[in-house]
Amino acid sequence: MDISFFAAAVVSATPLLFATLGEIITEKAGNLNLGVEGMMLMGAVIGFFVGMLTQNPILALLGAAAAGGIGALIFAFLTVSLRANQVVSGLALTIFGSGFSSFLGNKLIGQVMPDSIKNFFKPVLIPLLSDIPVLGPVFFRQDVFVYMGFLCVIISGLYLYNTRKGLNLRAVGENTAAADASGININLYKYVHIVMGGVLCGLGGAYLSLVYIPAWQDNVTAGRGWIAVALVIFASWNPFKAIFGAFLFGGLDIIGFRLQSHDIHISQYLIDMLPYVATIVALILSTNKNKRENHPPKDLSIPYFREER
C-alpha cells in the first residue's frame, strides 16, 4: 500500500465525513435522523443539477446545502413540532430522497460535470505542509472540498466542547427537561442543529456527484448514508474521532481497485461487502457500556413535550 492509496482513501472518506458530522450534530440535539442517505441523495442531485445549469461551483454547493437543509427541516417539523416518531420519519426521508433523486436525475444520467467545475475542485497544494514526507501528499495535496471537511471537523469539535452554545446543545440532548427549565429555547436549538446537520449531509452527497465521480448516476451514494449513521456510534459522537473512522471506511471503499492494480484478484462482491462488514464489527467493538463517552445522548429519539415535564 503506497502513499497514493492513503491519499485516495482521504478523498473517498470525505462524503462519509460530512455525513457523519451532520448526524453527530443532529443527535447531540436529541434527535435520531435516519434520513442521512436521503439528504445526501437530495444534495447530490440538486448540486449536480445546479452545476450543470449554471456551471458555477459555488452555486452548486449552495444548492446542495439548501437541498439537505430542506430535507432536514421537513424532518425537524415532523419530529419537533408534531412529535412524530423519529425512526419512521427518518426512514420516510430516506425513501423520499431516493425517489426525488431518481426522478430529477433521470434525464441527467450519463452527463458529466463541466470543466469549469472540475477545474475548481482540482487538487491544491498547501505551501510547506504539502512537502512534509508522507503526511503532505496524503492530507495537503487535496481539493478544496477535502480541506472544507477538515475545517468542519475542527469547527464542530470546538463548537461542541468549547462554547456556551455547544454546552447548551449537549444539555438539550442529555436532559431536555432540565435544559428547558434553565431557560434554553429547546425548539430553536433542535431546529437549528437538525437543519445544520442536513446541510452537512447535503454537502457530503454533493461531493460524490460534483467531485468524486463527477457524473450523474442513479443511487450515487450507494449506502454511504447508512455507514455514516454507524460511524456516529463508532466515533462516540465526537467530531474529532469521526475523521479517523471516515478514513478507515474510505480506505475499505477503494481497496478493491488497489488490489486489482497489483494483480490480486478477489471477487468484487466480496470487496463490496467489506465496508458493511466492517461497519458491523465497528459497532460491536465500539459498544462498551463501562465508558460514558460510548453512550448516546440520554434523550436521543425521545419526543419532548413541555407540559409533560
mmCIF file of C-alpha atoms in Angstrom:
data_model
loop_
_atom_site.group_PDB
_atom_site.id
_atom_site.type_symbol
_atom_site.label_atom_id
_atom_site.label_comp_id
_atom_site.label_asym_id
_atom_site.label_seq_id
_atom_site.Cartn_x
_atom_site.Cartn_y
_atom_site.Cartn_z
ATOM 1 C CA MET A 1 0.000 0.000 0.000
ATOM 2 C CA ASP A 2 1.785 3.167 -1.176
ATOM 3 C CA ILE A 3 1.127 6.796 -0.307
ATOM 4 C CA SER A 4 -1.272 7.228 -3.222
ATOM 5 C CA PHE A 5 -3.609 4.686 -1.624
ATOM 6 C CA PHE A 6 -3.885 6.720 1.578
ATOM 7 C CA ALA A 7 -4.373 9.926 -0.413
ATOM 8 C CA ALA A 8 -7.200 8.250 -2.328
ATOM 9 C CA ALA A 9 -8.673 6.981 0.956
ATOM 10 C CA VAL A 10 -8.898 10.570 2.213
ATOM 11 C CA VAL A 11 -10.835 11.514 -0.932
ATOM 12 C CA SER A 12 -13.162 8.535 -0.552
ATOM 13 C CA ALA A 13 -13.685 9.387 3.131
ATOM 14 C CA THR A 14 -14.806 12.971 2.523
ATOM 15 C CA PRO A 15 -18.522 12.319 1.799
ATOM 16 C CA LEU A 16 -18.663 9.989 4.809
ATOM 17 C CA LEU A 17 -17.025 12.636 6.975
ATOM 18 C CA PHE A 18 -19.544 15.344 6.068
ATOM 19 C CA ALA A 19 -22.498 12.996 6.613
ATOM 20 C CA THR A 20 -21.130 11.721 9.937
ATOM 21 C CA LEU A 21 -20.562 15.243 11.253
ATOM 22 C CA GLY A 22 -24.091 16.181 10.226
ATOM 23 C CA GLU A 23 -25.579 13.230 12.067
ATOM 24 C CA ILE A 24 -23.452 13.876 15.176
ATOM 25 C CA ILE A 25 -24.766 17.438 15.415
ATOM 26 C CA THR A 26 -28.330 16.223 14.890
ATOM 27 C CA GLU A 27 -28.086 13.533 17.550
ATOM 28 C CA LYS A 28 -26.434 15.904 20.008
ATOM 29 C CA ALA A 29 -29.723 17.828 19.821
ATOM 30 C CA GLY A 30 -31.546 14.671 20.894
ATOM 31 C CA ASN A 31 -32.982 13.712 17.502
ATOM 32 C CA LEU A 32 -32.180 10.485 15.666
ATOM 33 C CA ASN A 33 -32.350 11.176 11.930
ATOM 34 C CA LEU A 34 -32.075 8.008 9.836
ATOM 35 C CA GLY A 35 -32.665 10.057 6.697
ATOM 36 C CA VAL A 36 -28.940 10.688 6.099
ATOM 37 C CA GLU A 37 -28.966 8.667 2.878
ATOM 38 C CA GLY A 38 -31.964 10.609 1.594
ATOM 39 C CA MET A 39 -30.448 14.009 2.398
ATOM 40 C CA MET A 40 -27.185 13.002 0.720
ATOM 41 C CA LEU A 41 -29.068 11.970 -2.407
ATOM 42 C CA MET A 42 -31.020 15.231 -2.414
ATOM 43 C CA GLY A 43 -27.808 17.217 -2.070
ATOM 44 C CA ALA A 44 -26.121 15.163 -4.780
ATOM 45 C CA VAL A 45 -28.844 15.600 -7.393
ATOM 46 C CA ILE A 46 -29.536 19.282 -6.684
ATOM 47 C CA GLY A 47 -25.821 20.091 -6.599
ATOM 48 C CA PHE A 48 -25.308 18.308 -9.913
ATOM 49 C CA PHE A 49 -28.392 19.894 -11.482
ATOM 50 C CA VAL A 50 -27.386 23.413 -10.416
ATOM 51 C CA GLY A 51 -23.816 22.770 -11.523
ATOM 52 C CA MET A 52 -24.947 21.690 -14.981
ATOM 53 C CA LEU A 53 -27.355 24.617 -15.225
ATOM 54 C CA THR A 54 -25.069 27.415 -14.025
ATOM 55 C CA GLN A 55 -21.573 25.918 -14.413
ATOM 56 C CA ASN A 56 -20.806 27.705 -11.153
ATOM 57 C CA PRO A 57 -19.268 25.550 -8.376
ATOM 58 C CA ILE A 58 -20.269 27.923 -5.565
ATOM 59 C CA LEU A 59 -23.930 27.919 -6.634
ATOM 60 C CA ALA A 60 -23.784 24.125 -6.962
ATOM 61 C CA LEU A 61 -22.550 23.824 -3.375
ATOM 62 C CA LEU A 62 -25.177 26.252 -2.119
ATOM 63 C CA GLY A 63 -27.892 24.314 -3.942
ATOM 64 C CA ALA A 64 -26.712 21.024 -2.427
ATOM 65 C CA ALA A 65 -26.535 22.539 1.064
ATOM 66 C CA ALA A 66 -30.039 24.000 0.673
ATOM 67 C CA ALA A 67 -31.428 20.658 -0.507
ATOM 68 C CA GLY A 68 -30.008 18.815 2.504
ATOM 69 C CA GLY A 69 -31.180 21.585 4.813
ATOM 70 C CA ILE A 70 -34.733 21.494 3.443
ATOM 71 C CA GLY A 71 -34.866 17.732 3.887
ATOM 72 C CA ALA A 72 -33.732 18.142 7.485
ATOM 73 C CA LEU A 73 -36.237 20.962 8.027
ATOM 74 C CA ILE A 74 -39.057 18.629 6.995
ATOM 75 C CA PHE A 75 -37.744 16.067 9.472
ATOM 76 C CA ALA A 76 -37.483 18.727 12.198
ATOM 77 C CA PHE A 77 -41.062 19.870 11.634
ATOM 78 C CA LEU A 78 -42.355 16.308 11.873
ATOM 79 C CA THR A 79 -40.353 15.283 14.942
ATOM 80 C CA VAL A 80 -40.025 18.527 16.913
ATOM 81 C CA SER A 81 -43.275 20.372 16.203
ATOM 82 C CA LEU A 82 -45.557 17.391 15.547
ATOM 83 C CA ARG A 83 -43.565 14.946 17.754
ATOM 84 C CA ALA A 84 -43.794 12.197 15.153
ATOM 85 C CA ASN A 85 -41.795 9.010 15.562
ATOM 86 C CA GLN A 86 -38.197 9.859 14.683
ATOM 87 C CA VAL A 87 -37.236 6.457 13.275
ATOM 88 C CA VAL A 88 -40.223 6.336 10.937
ATOM 89 C CA SER A 89 -39.735 9.975 9.893
ATOM 90 C CA GLY A 90 -36.067 9.365 9.119
ATOM 91 C CA LEU A 91 -36.815 6.281 7.053
ATOM 92 C CA ALA A 92 -39.511 8.191 5.187
ATOM 93 C CA LEU A 93 -36.983 10.942 4.434
ATOM 94 C CA THR A 94 -34.579 8.364 3.012
ATOM 95 C CA ILE A 95 -37.294 6.921 0.773
ATOM 96 C CA PHE A 96 -38.324 10.409 -0.318
ATOM 97 C CA GLY A 97 -34.725 11.433 -1.060
ATOM 98 C CA SER A 98 -34.133 8.285 -3.085
ATOM 99 C CA GLY A 99 -37.263 8.819 -5.169
ATOM 100 C CA PHE A 100 -36.586 12.527 -5.560
ATOM 101 C CA SER A 101 -33.041 11.963 -6.828
ATOM 102 C CA SER A 102 -34.176 9.244 -9.249
ATOM 103 C CA PHE A 103 -36.981 11.432 -10.596
ATOM 104 C CA LEU A 104 -34.890 14.566 -11.034
ATOM 105 C CA GLY A 105 -31.760 12.707 -12.114
ATOM 106 C CA ASN A 106 -33.466 10.514 -14.698
ATOM 107 C CA LYS A 107 -32.561 12.894 -17.535
ATOM 108 C CA LEU A 108 -29.103 13.588 -16.095
ATOM 109 C CA ILE A 109 -27.777 10.021 -16.263
ATOM 110 C CA GLY A 110 -24.514 9.897 -18.177
ATOM 111 C CA GLN A 111 -23.947 13.647 -18.173
ATOM 112 C CA VAL A 112 -20.554 14.869 -16.978
ATOM 113 C CA MET A 113 -19.690 17.943 -14.922
ATOM 114 C CA PRO A 114 -18.485 20.985 -16.943
ATOM 115 C CA ASP A 115 -14.749 21.689 -16.970
ATOM 116 C CA SER A 116 -15.287 24.920 -15.029
ATOM 117 C CA ILE A 117 -16.432 22.920 -12.006
ATOM 118 C CA LYS A 118 -13.853 20.159 -12.468
ATOM 119 C CA ASN A 119 -11.071 22.731 -12.544
ATOM 120 C CA PHE A 120 -12.394 24.436 -9.420
ATOM 121 C CA PHE A 121 -12.064 21.187 -7.471
ATOM 122 C CA LYS A 122 -8.611 20.260 -8.724
ATOM 123 C CA PRO A 123 -6.056 19.371 -6.011
ATOM 124 C CA VAL A 124 -4.491 22.392 -4.314
ATOM 125 C CA LEU A 125 -1.052 22.146 -2.715
ATOM 126 C CA ILE A 126 -0.724 23.813 0.687
ATOM 127 C CA PRO A 127 2.652 25.609 0.834
ATOM 128 C CA LEU A 128 5.192 23.977 3.174
ATOM 129 C CA LEU A 129 2.649 21.469 4.537
ATOM 130 C CA SER A 130 2.435 19.627 1.206
ATOM 131 C CA ASP A 131 6.199 18.988 1.369
ATOM 132 C CA ILE A 132 6.024 17.056 4.647
ATOM 133 C CA PRO A 133 7.024 13.423 3.989
ATOM 134 C CA VAL A 134 4.061 11.036 3.834
ATOM 135 C CA LEU A 135 1.572 13.404 5.530
ATOM 136 C CA GLY A 136 1.997 16.103 2.876
ATOM 137 C CA PRO A 137 0.932 14.013 -0.144
ATOM 138 C CA VAL A 138 -1.863 12.355 1.839
ATOM 139 C CA PHE A 139 -3.524 15.343 3.518
ATOM 140 C CA PHE A 140 -2.230 18.551 1.951
ATOM 141 C CA ARG A 141 -2.420 17.892 -1.789
ATOM 142 C CA GLN A 142 -6.180 17.536 -1.943
ATOM 143 C CA ASP A 143 -9.059 19.534 -3.401
ATOM 144 C CA VAL A 144 -10.849 22.402 -1.674
ATOM 145 C CA PHE A 145 -13.742 20.161 -0.632
ATOM 146 C CA VAL A 146 -11.433 17.904 1.381
ATOM 147 C CA TYR A 147 -9.990 20.913 3.201
ATOM 148 C CA MET A 148 -13.562 22.020 3.931
ATOM 149 C CA GLY A 149 -14.094 18.650 5.602
ATOM 150 C CA PHE A 150 -11.029 19.128 7.816
ATOM 151 C CA LEU A 151 -12.235 22.611 8.727
ATOM 152 C CA CYS A 152 -15.735 21.349 9.564
ATOM 153 C CA VAL A 153 -14.238 18.771 11.953
ATOM 154 C CA ILE A 154 -12.281 21.458 13.810
ATOM 155 C CA ILE A 155 -15.192 23.904 13.927
ATOM 156 C CA SER A 156 -17.666 21.216 15.059
ATOM 157 C CA GLY A 157 -15.360 19.964 17.803
ATOM 158 C CA LEU A 158 -14.586 23.447 19.115
ATOM 159 C CA TYR A 159 -18.244 24.408 18.944
ATOM 160 C CA LEU A 160 -19.444 21.373 20.892
ATOM 161 C CA TYR A 161 -16.787 21.332 23.589
ATOM 162 C CA ASN A 162 -15.526 24.898 23.902
ATOM 163 C CA THR A 163 -18.517 27.213 23.517
ATOM 164 C CA ARG A 164 -21.549 28.000 25.642
ATOM 165 C CA LYS A 165 -23.934 27.258 22.779
ATOM 166 C CA GLY A 166 -22.261 23.876 22.305
ATOM 167 C CA LEU A 167 -22.740 23.172 26.009
ATOM 168 C CA ASN A 168 -26.402 24.149 25.698
ATOM 169 C CA LEU A 169 -26.769 21.835 22.710
ATOM 170 C CA ARG A 170 -25.335 18.897 24.641
ATOM 171 C CA ALA A 171 -27.636 19.737 27.536
ATOM 172 C CA VAL A 172 -30.637 19.594 25.204
ATOM 173 C CA GLY A 173 -29.641 16.110 24.064
ATOM 174 C CA GLU A 174 -28.789 14.808 27.519
ATOM 175 C CA ASN A 175 -31.700 16.172 29.562
ATOM 176 C CA THR A 176 -34.202 18.173 27.565
ATOM 177 C CA ALA A 177 -36.453 18.977 30.511
ATOM 178 C CA ALA A 178 -33.557 20.325 32.606
ATOM 179 C CA ALA A 179 -32.310 22.381 29.657
ATOM 180 C CA ASP A 180 -35.788 23.815 29.190
ATOM 181 C CA ALA A 181 -36.049 24.651 32.878
ATOM 182 C CA SER A 182 -32.738 26.529 32.685
ATOM 183 C CA GLY A 183 -34.130 28.844 30.005
ATOM 184 C CA ILE A 184 -32.723 27.243 26.841
ATOM 185 C CA ASN A 185 -35.012 27.556 23.820
ATOM 186 C CA ILE A 186 -35.392 23.850 23.101
ATOM 187 C CA ASN A 187 -37.241 24.064 19.795
ATOM 188 C CA LEU A 188 -34.863 26.685 18.416
ATOM 189 C CA TYR A 189 -31.797 24.619 19.291
ATOM 190 C CA LYS A 190 -33.311 21.491 17.796
ATOM 191 C CA TYR A 191 -34.423 23.172 14.571
ATOM 192 C CA VAL A 192 -31.139 24.995 14.006
ATOM 193 C CA HIS A 193 -28.914 21.998 14.606
ATOM 194 C CA ILE A 194 -31.078 19.485 12.761
ATOM 195 C CA VAL A 195 -31.019 21.773 9.701
ATOM 196 C CA MET A 196 -27.285 22.316 10.167
ATOM 197 C CA GLY A 197 -26.817 18.546 10.145
ATOM 198 C CA GLY A 198 -28.881 18.288 6.955
ATOM 199 C CA VAL A 199 -26.709 20.936 5.284
ATOM 200 C CA LEU A 200 -23.592 18.886 6.006
ATOM 201 C CA CYS A 201 -25.245 15.723 4.686
ATOM 202 C CA GLY A 202 -26.252 17.556 1.514
ATOM 203 C CA LEU A 203 -22.650 18.691 1.014
ATOM 204 C CA GLY A 204 -21.476 15.115 1.511
ATOM 205 C CA GLY A 205 -23.773 13.992 -1.290
ATOM 206 C CA ALA A 206 -22.612 16.875 -3.490
ATOM 207 C CA TYR A 207 -19.008 15.741 -3.173
ATOM 208 C CA LEU A 208 -19.930 12.459 -4.808
ATOM 209 C CA SER A 209 -21.677 13.977 -7.816
ATOM 210 C CA LEU A 210 -19.501 17.063 -8.278
ATOM 211 C CA VAL A 211 -16.007 15.817 -7.457
ATOM 212 C CA TYR A 212 -15.672 12.123 -6.724
ATOM 213 C CA ILE A 213 -17.283 10.751 -9.889
ATOM 214 C CA PRO A 214 -18.068 13.514 -11.353
ATOM 215 C CA ALA A 215 -21.033 12.433 -13.427
ATOM 216 C CA TRP A 216 -24.591 11.594 -12.537
ATOM 217 C CA GLN A 217 -25.616 8.035 -11.848
ATOM 218 C CA ASP A 218 -28.655 6.734 -10.045
ATOM 219 C CA ASN A 219 -28.190 5.949 -6.332
ATOM 220 C CA VAL A 220 -24.821 7.700 -6.357
ATOM 221 C CA THR A 221 -24.446 7.419 -2.567
ATOM 222 C CA ALA A 222 -24.554 3.599 -2.664
ATOM 223 C CA GLY A 223 -25.438 3.214 1.024
ATOM 224 C CA ARG A 224 -22.856 5.649 2.391
ATOM 225 C CA GLY A 225 -25.567 7.370 4.428
ATOM 226 C CA TRP A 226 -26.152 4.207 6.430
ATOM 227 C CA ILE A 227 -22.425 3.767 7.018
ATOM 228 C CA ALA A 228 -22.345 7.364 8.303
ATOM 229 C CA VAL A 229 -25.084 6.559 10.833
ATOM 230 C CA ALA A 230 -22.961 3.678 12.132
ATOM 231 C CA LEU A 231 -19.838 5.844 12.150
ATOM 232 C CA VAL A 232 -21.533 8.184 14.615
ATOM 233 C CA ILE A 233 -21.563 5.362 17.165
ATOM 234 C CA PHE A 234 -18.050 4.279 16.174
ATOM 235 C CA ALA A 235 -16.843 7.842 16.791
ATOM 236 C CA SER A 236 -18.667 8.063 20.147
ATOM 237 C CA TRP A 237 -20.484 11.208 18.965
ATOM 238 C CA ASN A 238 -17.116 13.015 18.827
ATOM 239 C CA PRO A 239 -16.258 15.010 15.651
ATOM 240 C CA PHE A 240 -12.520 14.525 16.177
ATOM 241 C CA LYS A 241 -12.901 10.743 16.282
ATOM 242 C CA ALA A 242 -15.188 10.813 13.260
ATOM 243 C CA ILE A 243 -12.343 11.770 10.960
ATOM 244 C CA PHE A 244 -10.439 8.562 11.777
ATOM 245 C CA GLY A 245 -13.497 6.374 11.237
ATOM 246 C CA ALA A 246 -14.220 8.063 7.922
ATOM 247 C CA PHE A 247 -10.644 7.494 6.714
ATOM 248 C CA LEU A 248 -10.825 3.832 7.711
ATOM 249 C CA PHE A 249 -14.041 3.211 5.803
ATOM 250 C CA GLY A 250 -12.846 5.357 2.907
ATOM 251 C CA GLY A 251 -9.875 3.032 2.550
ATOM 252 C CA LEU A 252 -12.101 -0.036 2.590
ATOM 253 C CA ASP A 253 -14.242 1.524 -0.128
ATOM 254 C CA ILE A 254 -11.350 1.761 -2.597
ATOM 255 C CA ILE A 255 -9.223 -1.199 -1.563
ATOM 256 C CA GLY A 256 -10.683 -3.357 -4.331
ATOM 257 C CA PHE A 257 -9.325 -1.080 -7.061
ATOM 258 C CA ARG A 258 -5.900 -1.076 -5.414
ATOM 259 C CA LEU A 259 -5.797 -4.863 -5.174
ATOM 260 C CA GLN A 260 -6.707 -5.177 -8.851
ATOM 261 C CA SER A 261 -3.909 -2.771 -9.806
ATOM 262 C CA HIS A 262 -1.489 -5.154 -8.052
ATOM 263 C CA ASP A 263 -2.909 -8.177 -9.936
ATOM 264 C CA ILE A 264 -4.586 -9.514 -6.801
ATOM 265 C CA HIS A 265 -7.911 -10.838 -7.970
ATOM 266 C CA ILE A 266 -10.664 -11.163 -5.374
ATOM 267 C CA SER A 267 -14.378 -11.377 -6.064
ATOM 268 C CA GLN A 268 -15.811 -7.877 -6.476
ATOM 269 C CA TYR A 269 -18.848 -8.943 -4.481
ATOM 270 C CA LEU A 270 -16.587 -9.739 -1.528
ATOM 271 C CA ILE A 271 -14.830 -6.390 -1.889
ATOM 272 C CA ASP A 272 -18.171 -4.567 -1.963
ATOM 273 C CA MET A 273 -19.115 -6.284 1.300
ATOM 274 C CA LEU A 274 -16.072 -5.043 3.209
ATOM 275 C CA PRO A 275 -17.342 -1.591 4.292
ATOM 276 C CA TYR A 276 -20.612 -3.061 5.556
ATOM 277 C CA VAL A 277 -18.975 -5.997 7.348
ATOM 278 C CA ALA A 278 -16.528 -3.541 8.906
ATOM 279 C CA THR A 279 -19.499 -1.409 9.984
ATOM 280 C CA ILE A 280 -20.967 -4.321 11.937
ATOM 281 C CA VAL A 281 -17.600 -5.154 13.503
ATOM 282 C CA ALA A 282 -17.021 -1.498 14.416
ATOM 283 C CA LEU A 283 -20.420 -1.286 16.099
ATOM 284 C CA ILE A 284 -19.663 -4.378 18.180
ATOM 285 C CA LEU A 285 -16.224 -3.131 19.201
ATOM 286 C CA SER A 286 -17.411 0.385 19.995
ATOM 287 C CA THR A 287 -20.181 -0.801 22.314
ATOM 288 C CA ASN A 288 -18.618 -0.548 25.762
ATOM 289 C CA LYS A 289 -21.172 0.113 28.470
ATOM 290 C CA ASN A 290 -18.465 0.859 31.018
ATOM 291 C CA LYS A 291 -17.493 4.097 29.279
ATOM 292 C CA ARG A 292 -19.894 7.037 29.433
ATOM 293 C CA GLU A 293 -18.461 8.519 26.256
ATOM 294 C CA ASN A 294 -19.660 5.497 24.283
ATOM 295 C CA HIS A 295 -23.263 6.147 25.272
ATOM 296 C CA PRO A 296 -25.628 8.170 23.086
ATOM 297 C CA PRO A 297 -27.265 11.354 24.427
ATOM 298 C CA LYS A 298 -29.742 10.240 27.100
ATOM 299 C CA ASP A 299 -32.782 11.873 25.491
ATOM 300 C CA LEU A 300 -31.940 10.731 21.965
ATOM 301 C CA SER A 301 -35.093 9.940 19.932
ATOM 302 C CA ILE A 302 -37.395 10.841 22.863
ATOM 303 C CA PRO A 303 -40.025 13.457 21.872
ATOM 304 C CA TYR A 304 -40.226 16.388 24.256
ATOM 305 C CA PHE A 305 -43.498 17.945 25.370
ATOM 306 C CA ARG A 306 -43.129 20.760 27.895
ATOM 307 C CA GLU A 307 -46.467 20.104 29.589
ATOM 308 C CA GLU A 308 -45.278 16.562 30.454
ATOM 309 C CA ARG A 309 -42.157 17.842 32.194
#
